[in-house]
Coordinates of C-alpha atoms in Angstrom, one line a residue:
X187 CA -70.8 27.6 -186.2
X188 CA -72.7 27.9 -189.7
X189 CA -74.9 30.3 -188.0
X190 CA -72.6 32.8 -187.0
X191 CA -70.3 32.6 -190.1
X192 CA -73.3 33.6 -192.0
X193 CA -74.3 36.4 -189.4
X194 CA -70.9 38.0 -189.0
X195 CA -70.6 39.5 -193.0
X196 CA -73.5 41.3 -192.1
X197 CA -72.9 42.4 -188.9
X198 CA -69.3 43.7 -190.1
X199 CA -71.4 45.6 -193.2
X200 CA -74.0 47.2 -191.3
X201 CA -70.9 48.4 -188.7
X202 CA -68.8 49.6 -191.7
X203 CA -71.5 51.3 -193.5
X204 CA -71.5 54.4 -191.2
X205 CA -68.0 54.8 -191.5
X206 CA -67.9 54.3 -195.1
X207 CA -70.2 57.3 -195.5
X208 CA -68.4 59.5 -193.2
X209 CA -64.9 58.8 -195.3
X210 CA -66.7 59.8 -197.8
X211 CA -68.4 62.8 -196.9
X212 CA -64.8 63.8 -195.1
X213 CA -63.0 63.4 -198.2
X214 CA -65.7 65.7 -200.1
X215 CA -65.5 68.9 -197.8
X216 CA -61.4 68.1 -198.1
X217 CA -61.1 69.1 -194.1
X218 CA -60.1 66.0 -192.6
X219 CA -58.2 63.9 -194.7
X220 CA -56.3 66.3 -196.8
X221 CA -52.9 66.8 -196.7
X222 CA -51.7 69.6 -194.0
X223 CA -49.4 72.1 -196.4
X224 CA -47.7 74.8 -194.9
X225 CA -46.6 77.6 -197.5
X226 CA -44.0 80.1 -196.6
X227 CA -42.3 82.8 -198.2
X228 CA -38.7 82.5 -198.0
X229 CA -36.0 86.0 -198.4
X230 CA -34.3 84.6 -201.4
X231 CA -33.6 81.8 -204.0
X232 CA -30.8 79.6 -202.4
X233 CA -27.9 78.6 -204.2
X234 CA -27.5 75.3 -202.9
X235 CA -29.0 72.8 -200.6
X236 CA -25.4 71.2 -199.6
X237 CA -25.1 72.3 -196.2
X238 CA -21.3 72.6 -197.3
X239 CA -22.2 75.4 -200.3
X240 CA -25.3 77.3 -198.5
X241 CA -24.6 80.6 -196.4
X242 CA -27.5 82.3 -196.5
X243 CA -30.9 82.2 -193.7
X244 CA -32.7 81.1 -196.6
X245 CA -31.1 78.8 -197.6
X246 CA -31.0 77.7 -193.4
X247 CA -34.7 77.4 -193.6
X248 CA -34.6 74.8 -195.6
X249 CA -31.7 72.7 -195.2
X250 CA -32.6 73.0 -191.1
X251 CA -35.9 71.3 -191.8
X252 CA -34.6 68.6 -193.6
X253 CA -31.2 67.8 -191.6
X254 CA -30.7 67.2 -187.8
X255 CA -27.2 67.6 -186.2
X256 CA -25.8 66.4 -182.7
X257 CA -27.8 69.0 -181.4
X258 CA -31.1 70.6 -182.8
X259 CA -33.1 73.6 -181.9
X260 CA -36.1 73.6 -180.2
X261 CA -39.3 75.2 -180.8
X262 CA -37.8 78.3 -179.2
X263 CA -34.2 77.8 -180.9
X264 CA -32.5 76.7 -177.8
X265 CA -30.7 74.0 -178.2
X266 CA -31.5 70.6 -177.7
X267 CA -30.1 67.1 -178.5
X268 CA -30.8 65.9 -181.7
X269 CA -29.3 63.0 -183.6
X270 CA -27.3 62.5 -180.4
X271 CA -29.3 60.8 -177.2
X272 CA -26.7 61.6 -174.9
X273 CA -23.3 63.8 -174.4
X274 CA -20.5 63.7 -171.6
X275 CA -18.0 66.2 -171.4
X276 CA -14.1 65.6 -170.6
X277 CA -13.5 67.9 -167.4
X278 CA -11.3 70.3 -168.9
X279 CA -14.2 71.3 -171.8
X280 CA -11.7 70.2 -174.2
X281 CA -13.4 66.7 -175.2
X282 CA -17.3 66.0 -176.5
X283 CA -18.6 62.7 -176.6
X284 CA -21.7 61.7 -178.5
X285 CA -24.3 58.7 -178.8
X286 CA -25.9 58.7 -181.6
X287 CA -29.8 57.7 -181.3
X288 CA -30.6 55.0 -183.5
X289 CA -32.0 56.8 -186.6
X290 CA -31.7 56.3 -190.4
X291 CA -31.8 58.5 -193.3
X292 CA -34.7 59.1 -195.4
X293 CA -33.5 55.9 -197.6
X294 CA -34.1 53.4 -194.9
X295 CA -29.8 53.2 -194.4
X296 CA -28.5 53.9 -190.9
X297 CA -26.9 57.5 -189.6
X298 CA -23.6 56.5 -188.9
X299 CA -21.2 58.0 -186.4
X300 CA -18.7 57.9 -190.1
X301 CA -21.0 60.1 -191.8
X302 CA -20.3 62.9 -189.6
X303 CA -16.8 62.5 -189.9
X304 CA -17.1 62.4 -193.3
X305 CA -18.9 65.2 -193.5
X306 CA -16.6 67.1 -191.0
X307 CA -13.6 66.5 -193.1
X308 CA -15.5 67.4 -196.6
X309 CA -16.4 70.8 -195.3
X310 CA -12.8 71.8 -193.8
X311 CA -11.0 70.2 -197.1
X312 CA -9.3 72.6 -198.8
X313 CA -10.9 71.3 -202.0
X314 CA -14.5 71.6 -201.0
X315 CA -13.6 75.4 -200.5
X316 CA -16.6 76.0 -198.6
X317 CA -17.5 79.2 -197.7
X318 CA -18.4 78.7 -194.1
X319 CA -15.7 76.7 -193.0
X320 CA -14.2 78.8 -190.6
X321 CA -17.3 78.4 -188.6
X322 CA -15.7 74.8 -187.5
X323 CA -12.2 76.5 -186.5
X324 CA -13.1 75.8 -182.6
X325 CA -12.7 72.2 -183.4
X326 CA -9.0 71.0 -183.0
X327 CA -6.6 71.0 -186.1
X328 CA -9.9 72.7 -188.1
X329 CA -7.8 76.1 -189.2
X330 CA -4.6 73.5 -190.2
X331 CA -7.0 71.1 -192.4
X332 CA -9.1 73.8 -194.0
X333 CA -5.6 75.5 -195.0
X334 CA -3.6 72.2 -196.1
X335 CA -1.0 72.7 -193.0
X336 CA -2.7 69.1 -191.7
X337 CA -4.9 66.0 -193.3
X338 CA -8.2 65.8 -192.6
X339 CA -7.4 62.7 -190.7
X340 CA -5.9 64.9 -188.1
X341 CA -9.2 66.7 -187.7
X342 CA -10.7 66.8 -184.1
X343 CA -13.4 64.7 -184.9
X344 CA -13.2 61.0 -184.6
X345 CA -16.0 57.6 -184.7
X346 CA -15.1 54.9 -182.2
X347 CA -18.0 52.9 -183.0
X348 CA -21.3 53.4 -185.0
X349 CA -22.7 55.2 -182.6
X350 CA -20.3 57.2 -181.3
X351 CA -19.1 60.6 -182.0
X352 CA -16.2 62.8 -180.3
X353 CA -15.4 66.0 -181.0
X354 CA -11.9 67.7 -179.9
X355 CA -11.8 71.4 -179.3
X356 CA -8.4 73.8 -179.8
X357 CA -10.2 75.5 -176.2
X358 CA -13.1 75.5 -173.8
X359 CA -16.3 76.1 -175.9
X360 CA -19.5 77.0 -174.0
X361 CA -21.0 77.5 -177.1
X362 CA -20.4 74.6 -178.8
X363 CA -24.2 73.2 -177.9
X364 CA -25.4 76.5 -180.3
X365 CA -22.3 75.9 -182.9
X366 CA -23.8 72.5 -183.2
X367 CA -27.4 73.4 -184.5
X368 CA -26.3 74.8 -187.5
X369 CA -26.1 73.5 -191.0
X370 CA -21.9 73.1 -191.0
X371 CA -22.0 70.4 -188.7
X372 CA -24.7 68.2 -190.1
X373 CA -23.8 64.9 -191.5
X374 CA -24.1 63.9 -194.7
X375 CA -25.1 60.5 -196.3
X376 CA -21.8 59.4 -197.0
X377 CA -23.1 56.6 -199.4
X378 CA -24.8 59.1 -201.4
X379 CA -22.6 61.8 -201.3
X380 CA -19.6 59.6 -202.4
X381 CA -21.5 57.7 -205.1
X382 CA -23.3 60.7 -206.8
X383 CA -21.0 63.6 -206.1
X384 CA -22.4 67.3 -206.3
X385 CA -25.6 65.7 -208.1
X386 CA -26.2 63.9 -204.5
X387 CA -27.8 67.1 -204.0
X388 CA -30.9 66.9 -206.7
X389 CA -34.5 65.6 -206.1
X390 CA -35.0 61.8 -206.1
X391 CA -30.9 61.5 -205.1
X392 CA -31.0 63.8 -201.7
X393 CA -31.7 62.0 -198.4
X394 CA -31.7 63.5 -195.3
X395 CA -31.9 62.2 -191.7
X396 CA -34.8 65.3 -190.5
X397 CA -38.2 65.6 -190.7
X398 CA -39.1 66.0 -193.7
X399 CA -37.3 65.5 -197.5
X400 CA -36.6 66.6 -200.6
X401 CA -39.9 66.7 -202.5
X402 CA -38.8 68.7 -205.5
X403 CA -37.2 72.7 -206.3
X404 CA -37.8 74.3 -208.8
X405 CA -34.7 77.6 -209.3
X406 CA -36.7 80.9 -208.4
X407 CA -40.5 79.2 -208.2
X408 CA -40.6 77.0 -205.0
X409 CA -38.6 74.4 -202.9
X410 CA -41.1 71.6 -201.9
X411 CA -40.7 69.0 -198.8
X412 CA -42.5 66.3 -197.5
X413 CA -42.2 64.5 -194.3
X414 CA -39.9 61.8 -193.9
X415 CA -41.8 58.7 -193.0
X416 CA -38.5 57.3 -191.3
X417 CA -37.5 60.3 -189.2
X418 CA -37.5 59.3 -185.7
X419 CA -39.7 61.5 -184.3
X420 CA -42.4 61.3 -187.5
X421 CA -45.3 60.8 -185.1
X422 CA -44.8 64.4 -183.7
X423 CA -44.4 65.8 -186.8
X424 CA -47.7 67.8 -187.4
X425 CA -47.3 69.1 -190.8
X426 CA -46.9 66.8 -194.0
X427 CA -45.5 69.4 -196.6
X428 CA -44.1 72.7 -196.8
X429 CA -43.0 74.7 -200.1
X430 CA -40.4 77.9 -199.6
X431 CA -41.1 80.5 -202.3
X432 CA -37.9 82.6 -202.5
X433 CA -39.8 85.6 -202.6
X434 CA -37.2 88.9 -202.3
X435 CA -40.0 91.4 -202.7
X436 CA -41.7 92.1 -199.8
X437 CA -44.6 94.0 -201.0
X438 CA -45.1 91.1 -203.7
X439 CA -45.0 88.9 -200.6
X440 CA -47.6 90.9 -198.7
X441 CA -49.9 90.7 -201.8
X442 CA -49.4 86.8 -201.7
X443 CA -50.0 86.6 -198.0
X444 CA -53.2 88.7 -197.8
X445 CA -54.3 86.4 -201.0
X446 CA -54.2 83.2 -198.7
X447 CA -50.9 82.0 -201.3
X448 CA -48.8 81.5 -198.3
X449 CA -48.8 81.3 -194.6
X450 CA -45.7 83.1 -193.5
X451 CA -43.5 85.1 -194.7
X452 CA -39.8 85.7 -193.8
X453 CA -40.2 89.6 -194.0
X454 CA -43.2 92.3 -194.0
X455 CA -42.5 95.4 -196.2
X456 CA -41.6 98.5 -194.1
X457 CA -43.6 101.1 -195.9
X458 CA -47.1 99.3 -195.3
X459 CA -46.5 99.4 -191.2
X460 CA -49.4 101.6 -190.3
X461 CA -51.6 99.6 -192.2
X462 CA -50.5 96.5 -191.3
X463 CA -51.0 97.6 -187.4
X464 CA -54.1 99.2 -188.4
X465 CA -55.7 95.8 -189.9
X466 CA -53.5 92.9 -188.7
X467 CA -51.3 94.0 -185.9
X468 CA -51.4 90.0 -184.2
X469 CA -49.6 88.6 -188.1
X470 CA -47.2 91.6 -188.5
X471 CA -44.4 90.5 -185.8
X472 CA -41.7 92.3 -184.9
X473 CA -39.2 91.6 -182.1
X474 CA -35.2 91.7 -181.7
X475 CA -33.1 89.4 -182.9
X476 CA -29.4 89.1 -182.8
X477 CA -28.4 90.6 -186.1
X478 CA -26.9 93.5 -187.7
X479 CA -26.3 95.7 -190.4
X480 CA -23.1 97.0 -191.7
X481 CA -21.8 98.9 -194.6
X482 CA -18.7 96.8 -195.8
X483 CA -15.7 99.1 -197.2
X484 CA -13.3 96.9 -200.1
X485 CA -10.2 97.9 -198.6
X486 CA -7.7 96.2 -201.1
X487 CA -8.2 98.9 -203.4
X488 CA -8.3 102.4 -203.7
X489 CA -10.0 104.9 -202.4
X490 CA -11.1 103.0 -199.6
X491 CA -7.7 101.3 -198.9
X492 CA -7.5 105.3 -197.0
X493 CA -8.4 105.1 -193.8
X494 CA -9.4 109.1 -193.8
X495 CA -12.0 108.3 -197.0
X496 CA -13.5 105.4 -194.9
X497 CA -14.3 107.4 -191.7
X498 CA -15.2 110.4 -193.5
X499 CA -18.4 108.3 -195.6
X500 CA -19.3 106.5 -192.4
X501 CA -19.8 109.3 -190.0
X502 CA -21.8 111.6 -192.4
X503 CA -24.7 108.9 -192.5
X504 CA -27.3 109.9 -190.4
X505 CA -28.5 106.6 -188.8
X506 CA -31.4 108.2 -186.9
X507 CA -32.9 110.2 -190.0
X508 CA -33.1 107.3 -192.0
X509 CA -34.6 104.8 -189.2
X510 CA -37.0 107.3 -188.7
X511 CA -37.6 109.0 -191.9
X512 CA -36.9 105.8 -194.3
X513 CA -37.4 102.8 -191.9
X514 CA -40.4 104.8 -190.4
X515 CA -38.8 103.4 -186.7
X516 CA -40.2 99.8 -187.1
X517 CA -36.6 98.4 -188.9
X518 CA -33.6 98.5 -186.3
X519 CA -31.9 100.8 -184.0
X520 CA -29.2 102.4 -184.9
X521 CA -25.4 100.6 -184.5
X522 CA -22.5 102.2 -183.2
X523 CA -20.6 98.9 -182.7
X524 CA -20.5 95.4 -184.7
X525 CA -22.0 93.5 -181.5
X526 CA -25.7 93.6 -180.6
X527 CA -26.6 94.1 -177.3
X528 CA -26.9 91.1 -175.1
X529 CA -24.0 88.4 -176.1
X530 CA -22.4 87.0 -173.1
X531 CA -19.2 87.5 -171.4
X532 CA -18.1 90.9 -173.4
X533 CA -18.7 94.6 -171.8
X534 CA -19.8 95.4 -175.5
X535 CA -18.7 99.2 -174.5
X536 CA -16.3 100.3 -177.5
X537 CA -17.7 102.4 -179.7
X538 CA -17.3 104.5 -183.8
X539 CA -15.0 107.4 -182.8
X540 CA -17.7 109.5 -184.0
X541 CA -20.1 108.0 -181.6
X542 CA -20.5 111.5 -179.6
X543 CA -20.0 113.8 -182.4
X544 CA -23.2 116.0 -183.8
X545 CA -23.8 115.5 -187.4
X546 CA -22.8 118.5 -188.3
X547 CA -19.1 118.1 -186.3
X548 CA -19.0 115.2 -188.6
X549 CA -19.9 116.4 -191.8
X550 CA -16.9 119.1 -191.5
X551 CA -14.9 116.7 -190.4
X552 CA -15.7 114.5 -193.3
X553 CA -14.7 117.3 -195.7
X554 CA -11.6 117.7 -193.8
X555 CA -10.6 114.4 -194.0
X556 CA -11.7 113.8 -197.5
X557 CA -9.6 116.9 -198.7
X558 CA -5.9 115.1 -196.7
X559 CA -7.3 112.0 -198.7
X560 CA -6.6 114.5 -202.2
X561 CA -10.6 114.5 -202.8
X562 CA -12.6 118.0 -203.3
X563 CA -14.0 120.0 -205.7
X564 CA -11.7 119.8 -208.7
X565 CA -11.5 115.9 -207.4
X566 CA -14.6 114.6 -205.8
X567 CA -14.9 111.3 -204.1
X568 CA -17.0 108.6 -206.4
X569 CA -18.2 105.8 -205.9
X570 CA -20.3 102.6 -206.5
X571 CA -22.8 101.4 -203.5
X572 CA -23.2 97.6 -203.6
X573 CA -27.1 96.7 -201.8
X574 CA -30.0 93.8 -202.3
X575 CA -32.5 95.4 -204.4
X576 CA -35.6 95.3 -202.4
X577 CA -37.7 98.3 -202.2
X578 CA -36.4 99.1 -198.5
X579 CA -33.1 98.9 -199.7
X580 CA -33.7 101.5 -202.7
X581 CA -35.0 104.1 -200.4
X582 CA -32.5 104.1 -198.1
X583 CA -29.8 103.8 -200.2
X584 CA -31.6 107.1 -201.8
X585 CA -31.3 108.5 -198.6
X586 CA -27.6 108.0 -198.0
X587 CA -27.1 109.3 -201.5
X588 CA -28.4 112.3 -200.6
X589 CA -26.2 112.8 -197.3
X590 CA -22.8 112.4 -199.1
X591 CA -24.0 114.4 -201.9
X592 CA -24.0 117.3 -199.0
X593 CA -20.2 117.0 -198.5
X594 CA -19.3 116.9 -201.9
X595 CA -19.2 113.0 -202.7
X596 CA -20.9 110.6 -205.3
X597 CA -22.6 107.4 -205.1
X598 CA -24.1 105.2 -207.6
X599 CA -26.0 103.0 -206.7
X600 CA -26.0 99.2 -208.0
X601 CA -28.7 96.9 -206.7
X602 CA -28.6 93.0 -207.1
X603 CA -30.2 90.2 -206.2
X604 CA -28.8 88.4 -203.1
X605 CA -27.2 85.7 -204.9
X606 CA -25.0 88.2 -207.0
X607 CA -24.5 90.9 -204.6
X608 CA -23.0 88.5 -201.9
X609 CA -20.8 86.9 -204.9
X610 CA -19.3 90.2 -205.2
X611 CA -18.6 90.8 -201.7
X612 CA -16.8 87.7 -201.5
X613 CA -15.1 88.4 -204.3
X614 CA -14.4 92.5 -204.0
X615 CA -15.8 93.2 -207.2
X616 CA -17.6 96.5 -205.0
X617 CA -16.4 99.6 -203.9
X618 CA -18.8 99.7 -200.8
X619 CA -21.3 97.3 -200.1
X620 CA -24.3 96.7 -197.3
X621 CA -24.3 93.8 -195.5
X622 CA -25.7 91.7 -192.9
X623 CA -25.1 88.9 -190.2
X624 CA -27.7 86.8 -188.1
X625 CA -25.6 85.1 -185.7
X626 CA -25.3 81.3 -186.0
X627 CA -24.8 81.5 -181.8
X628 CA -24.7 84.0 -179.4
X629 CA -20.8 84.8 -178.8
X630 CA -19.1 87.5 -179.8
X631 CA -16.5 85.8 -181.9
X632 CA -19.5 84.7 -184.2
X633 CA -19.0 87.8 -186.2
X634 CA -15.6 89.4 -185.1
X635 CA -14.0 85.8 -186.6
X636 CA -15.3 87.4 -190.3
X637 CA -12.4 89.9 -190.2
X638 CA -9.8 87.8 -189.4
X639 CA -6.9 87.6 -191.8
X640 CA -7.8 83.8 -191.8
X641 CA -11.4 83.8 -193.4
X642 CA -11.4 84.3 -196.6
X643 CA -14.6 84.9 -198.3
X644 CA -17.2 86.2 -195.8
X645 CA -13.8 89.1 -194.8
X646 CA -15.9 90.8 -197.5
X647 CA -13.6 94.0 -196.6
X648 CA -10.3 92.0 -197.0
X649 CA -9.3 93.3 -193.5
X650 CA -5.7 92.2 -192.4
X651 CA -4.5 93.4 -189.0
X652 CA -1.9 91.5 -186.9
X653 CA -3.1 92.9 -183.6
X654 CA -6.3 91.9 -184.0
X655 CA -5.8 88.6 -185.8
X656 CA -3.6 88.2 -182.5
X657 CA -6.4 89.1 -180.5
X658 CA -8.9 86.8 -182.0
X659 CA -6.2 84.0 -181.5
X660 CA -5.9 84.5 -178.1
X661 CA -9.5 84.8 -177.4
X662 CA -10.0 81.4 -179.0
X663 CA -7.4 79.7 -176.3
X664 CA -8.3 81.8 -173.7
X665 CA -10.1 78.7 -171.3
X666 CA -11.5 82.0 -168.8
X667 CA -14.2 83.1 -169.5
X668 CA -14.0 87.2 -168.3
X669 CA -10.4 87.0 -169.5
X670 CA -11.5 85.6 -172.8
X671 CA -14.4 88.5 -173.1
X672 CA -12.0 91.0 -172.3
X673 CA -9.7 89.9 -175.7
X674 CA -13.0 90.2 -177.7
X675 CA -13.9 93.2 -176.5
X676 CA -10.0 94.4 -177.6
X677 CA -10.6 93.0 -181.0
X678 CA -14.0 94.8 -181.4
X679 CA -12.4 98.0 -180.3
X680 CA -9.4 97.6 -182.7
X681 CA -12.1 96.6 -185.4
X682 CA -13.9 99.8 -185.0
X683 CA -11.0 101.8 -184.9
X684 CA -9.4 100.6 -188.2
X685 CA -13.0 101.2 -189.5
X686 CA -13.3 98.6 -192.6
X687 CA -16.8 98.3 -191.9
X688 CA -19.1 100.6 -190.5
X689 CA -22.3 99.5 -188.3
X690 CA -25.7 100.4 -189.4
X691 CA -28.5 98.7 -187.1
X692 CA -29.2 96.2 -184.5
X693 CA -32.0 94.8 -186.8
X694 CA -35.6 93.5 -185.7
X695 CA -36.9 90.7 -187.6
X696 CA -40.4 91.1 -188.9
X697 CA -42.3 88.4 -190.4
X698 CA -45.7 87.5 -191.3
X699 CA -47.8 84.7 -189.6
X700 CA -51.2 83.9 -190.1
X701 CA -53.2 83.5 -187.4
X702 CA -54.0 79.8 -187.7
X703 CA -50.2 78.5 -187.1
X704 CA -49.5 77.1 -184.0
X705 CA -46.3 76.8 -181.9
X706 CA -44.9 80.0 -183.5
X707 CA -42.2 81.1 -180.8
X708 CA -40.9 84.4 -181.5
X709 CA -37.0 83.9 -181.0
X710 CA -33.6 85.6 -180.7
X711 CA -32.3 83.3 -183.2
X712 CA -35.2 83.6 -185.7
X713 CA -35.3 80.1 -186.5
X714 CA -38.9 78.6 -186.7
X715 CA -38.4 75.1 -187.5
X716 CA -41.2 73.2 -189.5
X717 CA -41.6 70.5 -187.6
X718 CA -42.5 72.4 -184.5
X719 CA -45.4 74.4 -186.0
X720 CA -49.0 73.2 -186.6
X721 CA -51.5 74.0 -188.8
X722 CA -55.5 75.1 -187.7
X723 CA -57.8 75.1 -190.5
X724 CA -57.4 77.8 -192.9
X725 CA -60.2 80.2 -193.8
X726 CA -61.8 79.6 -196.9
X727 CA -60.9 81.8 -199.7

């Protein structure tokens, strides 16, 4: 017994030594036990991280990485269940129930079937005044909440137990899986959230119940996460940190990515595609995505409260010279509706009433219209052209300068950065601005619901039309589906008629991706998820 007591110390140091060493020389060359860090470029510097205040993809990036809702999205953005482990559905669609998988937040407390209640009832409070809430209007009694007309008690959304979430819908919604995925319905800590307020929000207060946390943010520098060592899924979590640089200029960004500062990058700037498919044709992706532009037309105010002045600047933009010419063919095609190819259940076959028109037809038409309207040569048309000052968006707002300049008009031009210019869309301090949605889910009423009467902010054109409010009502009770895409397609077609917007492109998304990420699955949604992505070792600079 003496013997071996005295042998084993030695036995155990002569095994260890090896492994000593190798630690050692490991943690010299910094490629094995070094943190994996995963830098990307994000579009623009987020105003919030409260699901409840953001309402931009940037700002989706991050939240998404750091929240999980019923549902998630998977590697490929479908979605998949999430902080739910099971769902049953009543037989008429009408009724969702949830079990919540046993999970906790990032401060060791339990996700509890109340904190999405809570969190539910927050967002559609009048008093939160959220931007987004209209997003939740499926849900039943969500329109009467959000506009005082009911309590938030008598929202469709209701905790049995601890585990147990059901949601009530005002009508059938096959989408509701998609709806689910996004940053509206998260929950929220409600301990946190209800002790700290809007400071619940800050670094060393936020907890989340995703894969990774909070790390610290820094305003117009970098957003910093780490994983969350209590996320359920932590094992499978590949990379430990990620920083977001809100990084709106995409040359700059290009500079930074071919540098080795970051690893992706939410855009790639249009006017360096040949060299980019010259030299790195694999990083520079580009792919559809369900998105479009628009030009957005402040109807509650003259001149563009004329019908005849908003058709005649919308059909004299040549589309097709500008894609070509300005977007050298690699940024979108051109839009003659408000609904990308592709969503479900809607024909998708109304169209601009210029749609078949040559340019020229339109230009004299323009003139004609704009001279009913008063405007001409002892009164010309003037204007100020709301846009995101990115070096893309100068030149082709250059461009569309140019074209109404041929019939007689003036534009100024007044760039922004995204925070601002969206601020003043929402609250029609423009005369015409440019605009954009990436759909939260693939259904039509995604984006046709931003024109109804009843959203407020994001109806950037303060639209107000009856028949197609009535429409839009209908669709949302309409429990058939053909029947139901038949009333969207009638709103779309009244949309386009009234013309307070006018469709640009059908957009492609084109990011950067260095070679070394793994798991990067091009998407319709373009939502790449952190903690589906792994890192290879990086070259050395």
């Amino acid at each position: 017994m003496s013997s071996w007591r005295r042998l084993l110390p030695s036995v155990l140091r002569a095994a260890m030594l090896p492994l000593v060493l190798l630690a050692l020389v490991l943690q010299g060359t910094g490629t094995a036990l070094a943190e994996s860090h995963l830098y990307r470029g994000n579009a623009g510097e987020p105003k919030s991280l409260d699901p409840h205040r953001a309402t931009g993809t940037w700002e989706n990036n991050v939240i998404g990485d750091m929240f999980l809702g019923l549902y998630t999205e998977a590697a490929n953005a479908e979605p998949i269940l999430g902080a739910a482990e099971s769902v049953t559905t009543s037989p008429d669609g009408l009724k969702w129930t949830f079990k919540l998988r046993p999970h906790t937040w990032s401060d060791g407390k339990p996700v509890l079937a109340s904190d999405f209640v809570f969190a539910f009832r927050r967002i559609l409070d009048p008093a939160t005044a959220a931007e987004y809430r209209e997003l939740l209007y499926p849900v039943k009694n969500a329109e009467a909440v959000s506009f005082g007309k009911k309590k938030t008690t008598e929202l469709g959304i209701s905790a049995p137990d601890a585990r147990t979430v059901v949601i009530e819908l005002e009508a059938p919604a096959p989408f509701l899986p998609q709806l689910l995925t996004h940053y509206t319905t998260y929950p929220l800590p409600q301990h946190v959230v209800e002790k700290l307020g809007n400071q619940w929000v800050k670094p060393g207060n936020m907890v989340s119940n995703g894969p990774y946390m909070l790390q610290s943010w820094r305003p117009q520098d970098h957003i910093t996460l780490a994983k969350n060592p209590k996320f359920y899924d932590a094992a499978k979590v590949k990379i430990d940190k990620v920083t977001f640089y809100p990084i709106e200029d995409d040359l700059a960004a290009l500079k930074r990515y071919r540098a080795g500062e970051i690893d992706m990058n939410a855009r790639w700037p249009l006017t360096e595609h040949k060299w980019l498919q010259a030299n790195i044709p694999t990083e520079a992706r580009r792919f559809t995505y369900l998105a479009v532009s628009y030009w957005t037309f402040n109807t509650t105010r003259k001149p563009f409260n004329d019908y005849r002045v908003r058709r005649a600047v919308a059909q004299v933009l040549d589309r097709s010279v500008v894609e070509k010419g300005v977007f050298f063919g690699v940024y979108g095609k051109e839009a003659l509706n408000i609904l990308p190819p592709g969503l479900p259940a809607v024909k998708n076959d109304a169209r601009m009433v210029y749609a078949n028109m040559t340019m020229d037809a339109r230009r004299a038409e323009a003139k004609k219209l704009l001279a009913e309207a008063g405007y001409g040569p002892n009164n010309p048309l003037k204007f100020s052209y709301s846009y995101i000052a990115t070096p893309d968006g100068k030149r082709a707002a250059v461009a569309y300068q140019s074209m109404l300049k041929q019939i007689g008009v003036t534009m100024e031009l007044s760039p922004a950065e995204p925070k601002v210019h969206y601020d003043n869309l929402k609250t029609r301090n423009y005369d015409v601005g440019n605009a954009g949605w990436v759909f939260d889910y693939s259904d039509a009423k995604n984006i046709l619901y931003l024109f109804q009467s009843t959203t407020l902010q994001q109806n950037y054109p303060g639209y107000n039309s009856k028949v197609f409010d009535d429409l839009m009502r209908r669709a949302a009770r309409e429990p058939d589906a053909a029947k139901r895409g038949a009333l969207l397609d009638q709103a779309q077609a009244t949309l386009l008629k009234d013309m307070p917007i006018a469709p640009m492109f059908y957009l492609y998304e084109r990011m950067l991706v260095k070679p070394y990420i793994g798991n990067f699955v091009e998407n319709p949604r373009a939502i790449f998820r952190t903690r589906w992505l792994t890192l290879g070792p990086k070259p050395k600079k």
